[in-house]
């Protein structure tokens, strides 16, 4: 069993519990065949996705986030009163303001917490975990709820076959806790690296609907308030950046890819996931995939996968878990967790 050293720059922070929520409605590839010119065969071979979940009428990002949060609090054995910080990572907030995190705070009754959102697209959950870790490190906060939640069905152009087959809705959450005695605990965050490259923002974005390009009656038919993506370019950068970030996070933890018991990559495309596994040298049986069932839920993919891995018994004491993500911005991040 490899026990990575405790980072002298950080106090010990652990993932004390996880939770996730997926809406009930399932949209299959067969359903999509009736909506756009596509096929189950094309979607499966190009992406690995078979079905995705779609939020119910009236169900918002904060509703899904609150449900995932309740499940994470239960698993961490903490109450809403114990929380002193809530961070929601999302690119599909309920509204521009207030922050979705404030809406979640109200829904779960976390009266002692402060709450804010961060926007880092598919890397959002790992960015939020690292922000939480810094708050915990200063001694300012002790028990932090970190959530990745998305209602991407509200940002998808359902007439665009290039993008509408890729995305889904859902939420995942984790409770992070400060451990004062410096002792080793399951779920210890060992190392994290993050990066961004704004010069490539144009390759993956929602160009309209914000202050730079408000939606008006004149431009409404251009669907500028939906996801626009250069798929091939995004694919290439995703593989390169996720491999480098993984290697950096492992090096920072004093570990090698062969030490990784479970790789939990952002769930965007099975070809991206396979390429990362091959380049790093982590075999498929040590890679977690639920992309086939949920599609790409952006900031929610990693916490949902982490929660499913934990609940299904795939995480055991002594395991080394490698989390890695890439998304619009571009943004990327990787974390090593010692379970
Ligand atoms: N059904 C059938 N045909 C399709 C569909 C579809 N749903 N979508 C595109 N096509 C067609 C295209 O029109 C094109 O046809 P043409 O050759 O006649 O022009 C053909 O399929 C090939 O299109 P490409 O875009 O070259 O297909 P590619 O093999 O690159 O796969 C995909 C596209 C799946 C989007 C891939 O590029 C990809 O996964 N990129 C990564 C993007 C991603 O995951 N983004 C999410 C956010 S970032 C992240 O999470 C990592």
mmCIF file of C-alpha atoms and ligand atoms in Angstrom:
data_model
loop_
_atom_site.group_PDB
_atom_site.id
_atom_site.type_symbol
_atom_site.label_atom_id
_atom_site.label_comp_id
_atom_site.label_asym_id
_atom_site.label_seq_id
_atom_site.Cartn_x
_atom_site.Cartn_y
_atom_site.Cartn_z
ATOM 1 C CA UNK A 1 0.000 0.000 0.000
ATOM 2 C CA UNK A 2 1.400 3.427 -0.989
ATOM 3 C CA UNK A 3 0.777 6.203 1.529
ATOM 4 C CA UNK A 4 1.614 9.532 -0.077
ATOM 5 C CA UNK A 5 3.190 12.156 2.200
ATOM 6 C CA UNK A 6 1.155 14.943 3.794
ATOM 7 C CA UNK A 7 1.645 18.220 1.885
ATOM 8 C CA UNK A 8 3.449 20.591 4.294
ATOM 9 C CA UNK A 9 1.743 23.603 2.630
ATOM 10 C CA UNK A 10 -1.754 22.366 3.489
ATOM 11 C CA UNK A 11 -3.512 21.120 6.599
ATOM 12 C CA UNK A 12 -5.213 17.762 6.120
ATOM 13 C CA UNK A 13 -8.485 18.027 4.208
ATOM 14 C CA UNK A 14 -10.602 14.954 3.546
ATOM 15 C CA UNK A 15 -13.625 14.095 1.482
ATOM 16 C CA UNK A 16 -15.829 13.020 4.393
ATOM 17 C CA UNK A 17 -18.885 12.096 2.326
ATOM 18 C CA UNK A 18 -20.323 12.188 -1.190
ATOM 19 C CA UNK A 19 -23.771 12.293 -2.775
ATOM 20 C CA UNK A 20 -25.300 12.555 -6.208
ATOM 21 C CA UNK A 21 -28.627 13.092 -7.884
ATOM 22 C CA UNK A 22 -29.716 12.228 -11.413
ATOM 23 C CA UNK A 23 -33.148 13.189 -12.723
ATOM 24 C CA UNK A 24 -35.494 10.314 -13.531
ATOM 25 C CA UNK A 25 -36.208 11.075 -17.160
ATOM 26 C CA UNK A 26 -33.973 9.128 -19.555
ATOM 27 C CA UNK A 27 -33.299 10.341 -23.093
ATOM 28 C CA UNK A 28 -31.864 7.483 -25.153
ATOM 29 C CA UNK A 29 -29.965 7.556 -28.420
ATOM 30 C CA UNK A 30 -33.066 6.010 -30.002
ATOM 31 C CA UNK A 31 -35.105 9.001 -28.767
ATOM 32 C CA UNK A 32 -32.546 11.385 -30.315
ATOM 33 C CA UNK A 33 -32.915 9.625 -33.679
ATOM 34 C CA UNK A 34 -36.437 11.089 -33.788
ATOM 35 C CA UNK A 35 -35.183 14.594 -33.009
ATOM 36 C CA UNK A 36 -32.103 15.075 -35.263
ATOM 37 C CA UNK A 37 -30.369 13.259 -38.133
ATOM 38 C CA UNK A 38 -28.296 10.847 -36.051
ATOM 39 C CA UNK A 39 -28.096 7.176 -35.091
ATOM 40 C CA UNK A 40 -27.397 5.075 -32.031
ATOM 41 C CA UNK A 41 -24.442 3.606 -33.931
ATOM 42 C CA UNK A 42 -22.866 7.058 -34.601
ATOM 43 C CA UNK A 43 -23.335 8.311 -31.044
ATOM 44 C CA UNK A 44 -22.105 5.076 -29.452
ATOM 45 C CA UNK A 45 -18.992 4.654 -31.583
ATOM 46 C CA UNK A 46 -17.995 8.356 -31.548
ATOM 47 C CA UNK A 47 -18.803 9.119 -27.914
ATOM 48 C CA UNK A 48 -19.665 5.989 -25.890
ATOM 49 C CA UNK A 49 -22.921 7.608 -24.719
ATOM 50 C CA UNK A 50 -26.091 5.465 -24.789
ATOM 51 C CA UNK A 51 -28.452 7.639 -22.744
ATOM 52 C CA UNK A 52 -28.531 10.793 -20.614
ATOM 53 C CA UNK A 53 -30.811 12.190 -17.900
ATOM 54 C CA UNK A 54 -32.989 15.257 -18.439
ATOM 55 C CA UNK A 55 -34.374 17.413 -15.617
ATOM 56 C CA UNK A 56 -38.128 17.431 -15.132
ATOM 57 C CA UNK A 57 -40.230 20.432 -16.075
ATOM 58 C CA UNK A 58 -39.621 23.073 -13.426
ATOM 59 C CA UNK A 59 -36.651 21.234 -11.901
ATOM 60 C CA UNK A 60 -33.683 23.603 -11.674
ATOM 61 C CA UNK A 61 -29.939 23.237 -11.180
ATOM 62 C CA UNK A 62 -30.309 24.273 -7.528
ATOM 63 C CA UNK A 63 -32.988 21.576 -6.967
ATOM 64 C CA UNK A 64 -30.630 18.853 -8.214
ATOM 65 C CA UNK A 65 -27.695 20.384 -6.316
ATOM 66 C CA UNK A 66 -29.698 20.463 -3.066
ATOM 67 C CA UNK A 67 -30.656 16.796 -3.405
ATOM 68 C CA UNK A 68 -27.039 15.749 -4.056
ATOM 69 C CA UNK A 69 -26.020 17.917 -1.079
ATOM 70 C CA UNK A 70 -28.501 16.205 1.270
ATOM 71 C CA UNK A 71 -27.114 12.803 0.269
ATOM 72 C CA UNK A 72 -23.512 13.965 0.733
ATOM 73 C CA UNK A 73 -24.294 15.423 4.179
ATOM 74 C CA UNK A 74 -25.939 12.169 5.212
ATOM 75 C CA UNK A 75 -22.937 10.151 4.066
ATOM 76 C CA UNK A 76 -20.529 12.536 5.868
ATOM 77 C CA UNK A 77 -22.704 12.473 8.974
ATOM 78 C CA UNK A 78 -22.939 16.268 9.144
ATOM 79 C CA UNK A 79 -25.991 18.517 9.446
ATOM 80 C CA UNK A 80 -26.751 21.649 7.465
ATOM 81 C CA UNK A 81 -25.849 23.676 10.589
ATOM 82 C CA UNK A 82 -22.327 22.216 10.496
ATOM 83 C CA UNK A 83 -21.595 23.694 7.059
ATOM 84 C CA UNK A 84 -19.654 26.947 7.006
ATOM 85 C CA UNK A 85 -19.084 27.247 3.250
ATOM 86 C CA UNK A 86 -20.994 26.119 0.151
ATOM 87 C CA UNK A 87 -19.422 26.335 -3.306
ATOM 88 C CA UNK A 88 -21.403 25.399 -6.391
ATOM 89 C CA UNK A 89 -19.536 24.839 -9.652
ATOM 90 C CA UNK A 90 -21.874 25.317 -12.593
ATOM 91 C CA UNK A 91 -22.192 26.826 -16.055
ATOM 92 C CA UNK A 92 -25.966 26.429 -15.966
ATOM 93 C CA UNK A 93 -26.922 28.446 -12.875
ATOM 94 C CA UNK A 94 -30.606 28.984 -12.110
ATOM 95 C CA UNK A 95 -30.069 32.664 -12.972
ATOM 96 C CA UNK A 96 -27.208 35.211 -13.266
ATOM 97 C CA UNK A 97 -27.743 36.177 -9.652
ATOM 98 C CA UNK A 98 -28.213 35.332 -6.902
ATOM 99 C CA UNK A 99 -25.639 32.552 -6.996
ATOM 100 C CA UNK A 100 -27.009 29.025 -7.246
ATOM 101 C CA UNK A 101 -25.042 28.297 -4.057
ATOM 102 C CA UNK A 102 -27.211 30.839 -2.185
ATOM 103 C CA UNK A 103 -30.346 29.120 -3.485
ATOM 104 C CA UNK A 104 -28.949 25.763 -2.331
ATOM 105 C CA UNK A 105 -28.085 27.267 1.058
ATOM 106 C CA UNK A 106 -31.729 28.205 1.489
ATOM 107 C CA UNK A 107 -33.055 24.855 0.206
ATOM 108 C CA UNK A 108 -30.975 22.808 2.632
ATOM 109 C CA UNK A 109 -31.212 25.329 5.509
ATOM 110 C CA UNK A 110 -27.464 25.894 5.958
ATOM 111 C CA UNK A 111 -27.819 29.073 8.010
ATOM 112 C CA UNK A 112 -24.196 29.247 9.205
ATOM 113 C CA UNK A 113 -22.584 28.983 5.774
ATOM 114 C CA UNK A 114 -21.444 31.538 3.251
ATOM 115 C CA UNK A 115 -22.191 30.524 -0.325
ATOM 116 C CA UNK A 116 -20.934 31.401 -3.796
ATOM 117 C CA UNK A 117 -20.603 29.910 -7.291
ATOM 118 C CA UNK A 118 -17.581 29.372 -9.449
ATOM 119 C CA UNK A 119 -17.501 29.024 -13.221
ATOM 120 C CA UNK A 120 -14.826 26.736 -14.672
ATOM 121 C CA UNK A 121 -17.027 24.582 -16.925
ATOM 122 C CA UNK A 122 -16.235 20.848 -16.787
ATOM 123 C CA UNK A 123 -13.256 21.452 -14.439
ATOM 124 C CA UNK A 124 -15.505 23.353 -12.032
ATOM 125 C CA UNK A 125 -15.785 20.708 -9.333
ATOM 126 C CA UNK A 126 -12.009 20.279 -9.026
ATOM 127 C CA UNK A 127 -11.521 24.066 -9.042
ATOM 128 C CA UNK A 128 -14.160 24.351 -6.287
ATOM 129 C CA UNK A 129 -12.477 21.610 -4.232
ATOM 130 C CA UNK A 130 -9.182 23.474 -4.398
ATOM 131 C CA UNK A 131 -10.838 26.783 -3.412
ATOM 132 C CA UNK A 132 -12.433 24.946 -0.481
ATOM 133 C CA UNK A 133 -9.073 23.511 0.485
ATOM 134 C CA UNK A 134 -7.560 26.996 0.615
ATOM 135 C CA UNK A 135 -10.408 28.257 2.833
ATOM 136 C CA UNK A 136 -9.903 25.262 5.102
ATOM 137 C CA UNK A 137 -6.152 25.781 5.123
ATOM 138 C CA UNK A 138 -6.417 29.323 6.464
ATOM 139 C CA UNK A 139 -8.451 27.952 9.354
ATOM 140 C CA UNK A 140 -11.272 30.182 8.209
ATOM 141 C CA UNK A 141 -13.714 27.328 7.390
ATOM 142 C CA UNK A 142 -13.862 23.724 8.600
ATOM 143 C CA UNK A 143 -16.748 21.952 6.878
ATOM 144 C CA UNK A 144 -17.332 22.767 3.232
ATOM 145 C CA UNK A 145 -19.999 21.524 0.847
ATOM 146 C CA UNK A 146 -18.667 21.423 -2.719
ATOM 147 C CA UNK A 147 -21.176 20.763 -5.496
ATOM 148 C CA UNK A 148 -20.988 20.297 -9.256
ATOM 149 C CA UNK A 149 -24.458 20.705 -10.748
ATOM 150 C CA UNK A 150 -25.715 21.252 -14.268
ATOM 151 C CA UNK A 151 -28.928 21.521 -16.217
ATOM 152 C CA UNK A 152 -27.233 21.459 -19.613
ATOM 153 C CA UNK A 153 -30.515 20.541 -21.318
ATOM 154 C CA UNK A 154 -31.339 24.234 -20.908
ATOM 155 C CA UNK A 155 -28.163 25.279 -22.810
ATOM 156 C CA UNK A 156 -28.337 22.738 -25.625
ATOM 157 C CA UNK A 157 -29.567 23.545 -29.118
ATOM 158 C CA UNK A 158 -31.807 20.526 -29.659
ATOM 159 C CA UNK A 159 -31.604 21.046 -33.442
ATOM 160 C CA UNK A 160 -27.788 20.754 -33.508
ATOM 161 C CA UNK A 161 -26.739 17.106 -33.821
ATOM 162 C CA UNK A 162 -23.077 18.044 -33.242
ATOM 163 C CA UNK A 163 -23.755 18.951 -29.618
ATOM 164 C CA UNK A 164 -27.204 17.832 -28.477
ATOM 165 C CA UNK A 165 -26.218 14.157 -28.271
ATOM 166 C CA UNK A 166 -23.376 14.841 -25.831
ATOM 167 C CA UNK A 167 -24.850 16.453 -22.740
ATOM 168 C CA UNK A 168 -27.077 15.605 -19.778
ATOM 169 C CA UNK A 169 -28.323 16.922 -16.428
ATOM 170 C CA UNK A 170 -27.312 15.940 -12.889
ATOM 171 C CA UNK A 171 -25.508 16.918 -9.709
ATOM 172 C CA UNK A 172 -22.811 15.543 -7.429
ATOM 173 C CA UNK A 173 -21.546 16.792 -4.088
ATOM 174 C CA UNK A 174 -18.839 16.205 -1.517
ATOM 175 C CA UNK A 175 -18.382 17.366 2.068
ATOM 176 C CA UNK A 176 -14.784 18.424 2.727
ATOM 177 C CA UNK A 177 -13.553 18.541 6.310
ATOM 178 C CA UNK A 178 -10.486 19.839 8.070
ATOM 179 C CA UNK A 179 -8.695 17.179 10.133
ATOM 180 C CA UNK A 180 -6.853 18.854 12.998
ATOM 181 C CA UNK A 181 -4.639 16.092 14.321
ATOM 182 C CA UNK A 182 -2.812 15.798 10.979
ATOM 183 C CA UNK A 183 -3.661 12.117 10.944
ATOM 184 C CA UNK A 184 -4.363 10.061 7.869
ATOM 185 C CA UNK A 185 -8.065 9.686 7.035
ATOM 186 C CA UNK A 186 -9.835 8.127 4.028
ATOM 187 C CA UNK A 187 -10.496 10.625 1.260
ATOM 188 C CA UNK A 188 -7.432 12.787 1.970
ATOM 189 C CA UNK A 189 -6.754 15.363 -0.747
ATOM 190 C CA UNK A 190 -3.056 14.863 -1.474
ATOM 191 C CA UNK A 191 -2.321 17.199 -4.388
ATOM 192 C CA UNK A 192 -4.114 19.345 -6.944
ATOM 193 C CA UNK A 193 -3.009 21.155 -10.081
ATOM 194 C CA UNK A 194 -5.101 23.555 -12.151
ATOM 195 C CA UNK A 195 -4.661 25.461 -15.421
ATOM 196 C CA UNK A 196 -6.525 27.723 -17.825
ATOM 197 C CA UNK A 197 -5.996 29.089 -21.349
ATOM 198 C CA UNK A 198 -8.398 31.898 -22.222
ATOM 199 C CA UNK A 199 -6.928 32.284 -25.728
ATOM 200 C CA UNK A 200 -8.915 29.168 -26.698
ATOM 201 C CA UNK A 201 -12.219 30.327 -25.187
ATOM 202 C CA UNK A 202 -13.823 30.520 -28.636
ATOM 203 C CA UNK A 203 -13.583 26.740 -29.162
ATOM 204 C CA UNK A 204 -16.228 25.893 -26.583
ATOM 205 C CA UNK A 205 -18.703 28.451 -25.291
ATOM 206 C CA UNK A 206 -22.190 29.832 -25.020
ATOM 207 C CA UNK A 207 -21.592 33.050 -26.981
ATOM 208 C CA UNK A 208 -24.860 34.860 -26.290
ATOM 209 C CA UNK A 209 -27.145 35.672 -23.419
ATOM 210 C CA UNK A 210 -24.492 37.468 -21.364
ATOM 211 C CA UNK A 211 -23.519 41.140 -21.190
ATOM 212 C CA UNK A 212 -21.348 40.958 -24.346
ATOM 213 C CA UNK A 213 -24.198 39.714 -26.504
ATOM 214 C CA UNK A 214 -27.643 39.948 -24.916
ATOM 215 C CA UNK A 215 -30.386 37.985 -26.644
ATOM 216 C CA UNK A 216 -32.656 40.346 -28.559
ATOM 217 C CA UNK A 217 -35.686 39.746 -30.782
ATOM 218 C CA UNK A 218 -33.316 40.303 -33.769
ATOM 219 C CA UNK A 219 -30.727 37.648 -32.882
ATOM 220 C CA UNK A 220 -32.910 35.156 -31.009
ATOM 221 C CA UNK A 221 -33.186 32.818 -34.021
ATOM 222 C CA UNK A 222 -29.377 32.352 -34.133
ATOM 223 C CA UNK A 223 -29.515 30.307 -30.905
ATOM 224 C CA UNK A 224 -26.526 32.185 -29.471
ATOM 225 C CA UNK A 225 -27.572 31.247 -25.946
ATOM 226 C CA UNK A 226 -26.758 27.570 -26.590
ATOM 227 C CA UNK A 227 -23.520 25.547 -26.538
ATOM 228 C CA UNK A 228 -21.214 26.139 -29.541
ATOM 229 C CA UNK A 229 -18.236 23.830 -29.869
ATOM 230 C CA UNK A 230 -15.369 22.965 -32.214
ATOM 231 C CA UNK A 231 -15.465 19.262 -31.358
ATOM 232 C CA UNK A 232 -12.210 18.065 -32.953
ATOM 233 C CA UNK A 233 -10.076 20.884 -31.534
ATOM 234 C CA UNK A 234 -11.652 20.455 -28.108
ATOM 235 C CA UNK A 235 -10.931 16.739 -28.271
ATOM 236 C CA UNK A 236 -7.207 17.238 -28.985
ATOM 237 C CA UNK A 237 -6.682 19.789 -26.224
ATOM 238 C CA UNK A 238 -8.693 17.697 -23.769
ATOM 239 C CA UNK A 239 -6.426 14.659 -24.182
ATOM 240 C CA UNK A 240 -3.161 16.632 -23.998
ATOM 241 C CA UNK A 241 -4.120 18.784 -21.035
ATOM 242 C CA UNK A 242 -5.679 15.997 -18.999
ATOM 243 C CA UNK A 243 -2.598 13.798 -19.468
ATOM 244 C CA UNK A 244 -0.209 16.574 -18.424
ATOM 245 C CA UNK A 245 -2.365 17.616 -15.462
ATOM 246 C CA UNK A 246 -2.571 13.999 -14.264
ATOM 247 C CA UNK A 247 1.191 13.574 -14.506
ATOM 248 C CA UNK A 248 1.774 16.831 -12.629
ATOM 249 C CA UNK A 249 -0.668 15.975 -9.840
ATOM 250 C CA UNK A 250 0.903 12.527 -9.448
ATOM 251 C CA UNK A 251 4.445 13.966 -9.425
ATOM 252 C CA UNK A 252 3.413 16.514 -6.796
ATOM 253 C CA UNK A 253 2.113 13.635 -4.669
ATOM 254 C CA UNK A 254 5.331 11.650 -5.193
ATOM 255 C CA UNK A 255 3.415 8.949 -7.084
ATOM 256 C CA UNK A 256 3.437 7.238 -10.481
ATOM 257 C CA UNK A 257 0.565 6.230 -12.756
ATOM 258 C CA UNK A 258 1.183 2.617 -11.712
ATOM 259 C CA UNK A 259 0.182 3.626 -8.145
ATOM 260 C CA UNK A 260 -3.286 4.704 -9.314
ATOM 261 C CA UNK A 261 -5.996 2.304 -8.160
ATOM 262 C CA UNK A 262 -8.863 4.196 -9.758
ATOM 263 C CA UNK A 263 -8.796 6.882 -12.454
ATOM 264 C CA UNK A 264 -11.948 9.017 -12.460
ATOM 265 C CA UNK A 265 -11.747 11.217 -15.551
ATOM 266 C CA UNK A 266 -14.242 13.828 -16.661
ATOM 267 C CA UNK A 267 -16.902 11.929 -18.579
ATOM 268 C CA UNK A 268 -17.088 13.561 -22.021
ATOM 269 C CA UNK A 269 -16.178 10.926 -24.573
ATOM 270 C CA UNK A 270 -14.982 7.322 -24.301
ATOM 271 C CA UNK A 271 -12.282 7.961 -26.903
ATOM 272 C CA UNK A 272 -10.873 10.813 -24.768
ATOM 273 C CA UNK A 273 -10.995 8.563 -21.685
ATOM 274 C CA UNK A 274 -9.272 5.662 -23.501
ATOM 275 C CA UNK A 275 -6.572 7.962 -24.907
ATOM 276 C CA UNK A 276 -5.793 9.322 -21.428
ATOM 277 C CA UNK A 277 -5.683 5.836 -19.911
ATOM 278 C CA UNK A 278 -3.377 4.586 -22.672
ATOM 279 C CA UNK A 279 -0.994 7.552 -22.460
ATOM 280 C CA UNK A 280 -0.821 7.426 -18.674
ATOM 281 C CA UNK A 281 -0.639 3.645 -18.580
ATOM 282 C CA UNK A 282 -3.769 3.143 -16.471
ATOM 283 C CA UNK A 283 -5.744 0.149 -17.802
ATOM 284 C CA UNK A 284 -9.481 0.243 -18.515
ATOM 285 C CA UNK A 285 -10.306 -1.934 -15.496
ATOM 286 C CA UNK A 286 -8.854 0.780 -13.239
ATOM 287 C CA UNK A 287 -10.806 3.563 -14.977
ATOM 288 C CA UNK A 288 -14.289 4.580 -13.856
ATOM 289 C CA UNK A 289 -16.823 5.146 -16.641
ATOM 290 C CA UNK A 290 -20.518 5.995 -16.336
ATOM 291 C CA UNK A 291 -20.622 8.152 -19.463
ATOM 292 C CA UNK A 292 -22.787 5.561 -21.225
ATOM 293 C CA UNK A 293 -25.639 6.243 -18.766
ATOM 294 C CA UNK A 294 -25.389 9.998 -18.128
ATOM 295 C CA UNK A 295 -23.475 11.639 -21.002
ATOM 296 C CA UNK A 296 -21.460 14.742 -20.225
ATOM 297 C CA UNK A 297 -22.856 16.593 -17.191
ATOM 298 C CA UNK A 298 -19.930 19.077 -17.140
ATOM 299 C CA UNK A 299 -19.034 20.099 -13.562
ATOM 300 C CA UNK A 300 -21.152 17.232 -12.215
ATOM 301 C CA UNK A 301 -19.397 14.298 -13.905
ATOM 302 C CA UNK A 302 -16.568 13.855 -11.387
ATOM 303 C CA UNK A 303 -18.602 14.133 -8.157
ATOM 304 C CA UNK A 304 -21.296 11.830 -9.576
ATOM 305 C CA UNK A 305 -18.648 9.274 -10.583
ATOM 306 C CA UNK A 306 -16.845 9.610 -7.250
ATOM 307 C CA UNK A 307 -20.112 9.028 -5.403
ATOM 308 C CA UNK A 308 -21.003 5.997 -7.538
ATOM 309 C CA UNK A 309 -17.509 4.558 -7.090
ATOM 310 C CA UNK A 310 -17.711 4.994 -3.316
ATOM 311 C CA UNK A 311 -21.231 3.602 -2.941
ATOM 312 C CA UNK A 312 -20.536 0.603 -5.178
ATOM 313 C CA UNK A 313 -17.518 -0.389 -3.062
ATOM 314 C CA UNK A 314 -14.886 0.461 -5.667
ATOM 315 C CA UNK A 315 -13.007 2.691 -3.202
ATOM 316 C CA UNK A 316 -11.076 0.899 -0.489
ATOM 317 C CA UNK A 317 -8.794 2.117 2.262
ATOM 318 C CA UNK A 318 -5.331 2.650 0.823
ATOM 319 C CA UNK A 319 -6.534 3.278 -2.750
ATOM 320 C CA UNK A 320 -5.013 6.099 -4.780
ATOM 321 C CA UNK A 321 -7.703 7.909 -6.769
ATOM 322 C CA UNK A 322 -6.774 10.205 -9.634
ATOM 323 C CA UNK A 323 -9.378 12.790 -10.653
ATOM 324 C CA UNK A 324 -8.873 14.766 -13.879
ATOM 325 C CA UNK A 325 -11.034 17.208 -15.821
ATOM 326 C CA UNK A 326 -11.025 19.518 -18.821
ATOM 327 C CA UNK A 327 -13.572 22.031 -20.039
ATOM 328 C CA UNK A 328 -14.523 25.332 -21.646
ATOM 329 C CA UNK A 329 -12.231 28.254 -20.948
ATOM 330 C CA UNK A 330 -10.167 26.179 -21.577
ATOM 331 C CA UNK A 331 -9.760 24.943 -18.011
ATOM 332 C CA UNK A 332 -8.186 21.773 -16.641
ATOM 333 C CA UNK A 333 -7.392 20.285 -13.252
ATOM 334 C CA UNK A 334 -6.298 17.089 -11.575
ATOM 335 C CA UNK A 335 -6.351 15.890 -7.964
ATOM 336 C CA UNK A 336 -4.848 12.909 -6.207
ATOM 337 C CA UNK A 337 -6.942 11.516 -3.356
ATOM 338 C CA UNK A 338 -5.619 8.934 -0.891
ATOM 339 C CA UNK A 339 -8.569 6.779 0.172
HETATM 340 N N1 LIG B 1 -24.917 12.041 -35.679
HETATM 341 C C1 LIG B 1 -24.473 11.769 -36.895
HETATM 342 N N2 LIG B 1 -23.493 12.467 -37.511
HETATM 343 C C2 LIG B 1 -22.939 13.483 -36.819
HETATM 344 C C3 LIG B 1 -23.372 13.834 -35.534
HETATM 345 C C4 LIG B 1 -24.389 13.073 -34.960
HETATM 346 N N3 LIG B 1 -24.846 13.312 -33.716
HETATM 347 N N4 LIG B 1 -22.635 14.881 -35.095
HETATM 348 C C5 LIG B 1 -21.775 15.182 -36.089
HETATM 349 N N5 LIG B 1 -21.972 14.345 -37.138
HETATM 350 C C6 LIG B 1 -21.272 14.330 -38.401
HETATM 351 C C7 LIG B 1 -20.641 15.649 -38.731
HETATM 352 O O1 LIG B 1 -21.594 16.504 -39.330
HETATM 353 C C8 LIG B 1 -19.564 15.238 -39.701
HETATM 354 O O2 LIG B 1 -20.154 15.031 -40.951
HETATM 355 P P1 LIG B 1 -19.393 15.496 -42.299
HETATM 356 O O3 LIG B 1 -18.114 14.693 -42.309
HETATM 357 O O4 LIG B 1 -20.351 15.140 -43.370
HETATM 358 O O5 LIG B 1 -19.141 16.953 -42.112
HETATM 359 C C9 LIG B 1 -19.127 13.859 -39.167
HETATM 360 O O6 LIG B 1 -20.185 13.420 -38.312
HETATM 361 C C10 LIG B 1 -17.838 13.886 -38.403
HETATM 362 O O7 LIG B 1 -17.881 14.969 -37.507
HETATM 363 P P2 LIG B 1 -16.684 15.273 -36.570
HETATM 364 O O8 LIG B 1 -17.030 16.472 -35.752
HETATM 365 O O9 LIG B 1 -15.418 15.286 -37.308
HETATM 366 O O10 LIG B 1 -16.712 13.960 -35.634
HETATM 367 P P3 LIG B 1 -15.708 13.557 -34.516
HETATM 368 O O11 LIG B 1 -15.198 12.212 -34.777
HETATM 369 O O12 LIG B 1 -14.723 14.637 -34.190
HETATM 370 O O13 LIG B 1 -16.685 13.427 -33.254
HETATM 371 C C11 LIG B 1 -17.321 14.673 -31.309
HETATM 372 C C12 LIG B 1 -17.406 14.562 -32.819
HETATM 373 C C13 LIG B 1 -17.977 13.457 -30.702
HETATM 374 C C14 LIG B 1 -18.051 15.925 -30.880
HETATM 375 C C15 LIG B 1 -15.841 14.722 -30.895
HETATM 376 O O14 LIG B 1 -15.138 15.669 -31.623
HETATM 377 C C16 LIG B 1 -15.687 15.048 -29.434
HETATM 378 O O15 LIG B 1 -16.106 14.316 -28.558
HETATM 379 N N6 LIG B 1 -15.033 16.169 -29.113
HETATM 380 C C17 LIG B 1 -14.827 16.549 -27.730
HETATM 381 C C18 LIG B 1 -15.862 17.522 -27.412
HETATM 382 C C19 LIG B 1 -16.414 17.374 -26.039
HETATM 383 O O16 LIG B 1 -16.447 16.333 -25.439
HETATM 384 N N7 LIG B 1 -16.888 18.502 -25.566
HETATM 385 C C20 LIG B 1 -17.537 18.565 -24.323
HETATM 386 C C21 LIG B 1 -17.047 19.677 -23.494
HETATM 387 S S1 LIG B 1 -15.316 19.653 -23.272
HETATM 388 C C22 LIG B 1 -15.125 18.311 -22.496
HETATM 389 O O17 LIG B 1 -16.006 17.949 -21.789
HETATM 390 C C23 LIG B 1 -13.876 17.605 -22.652
#
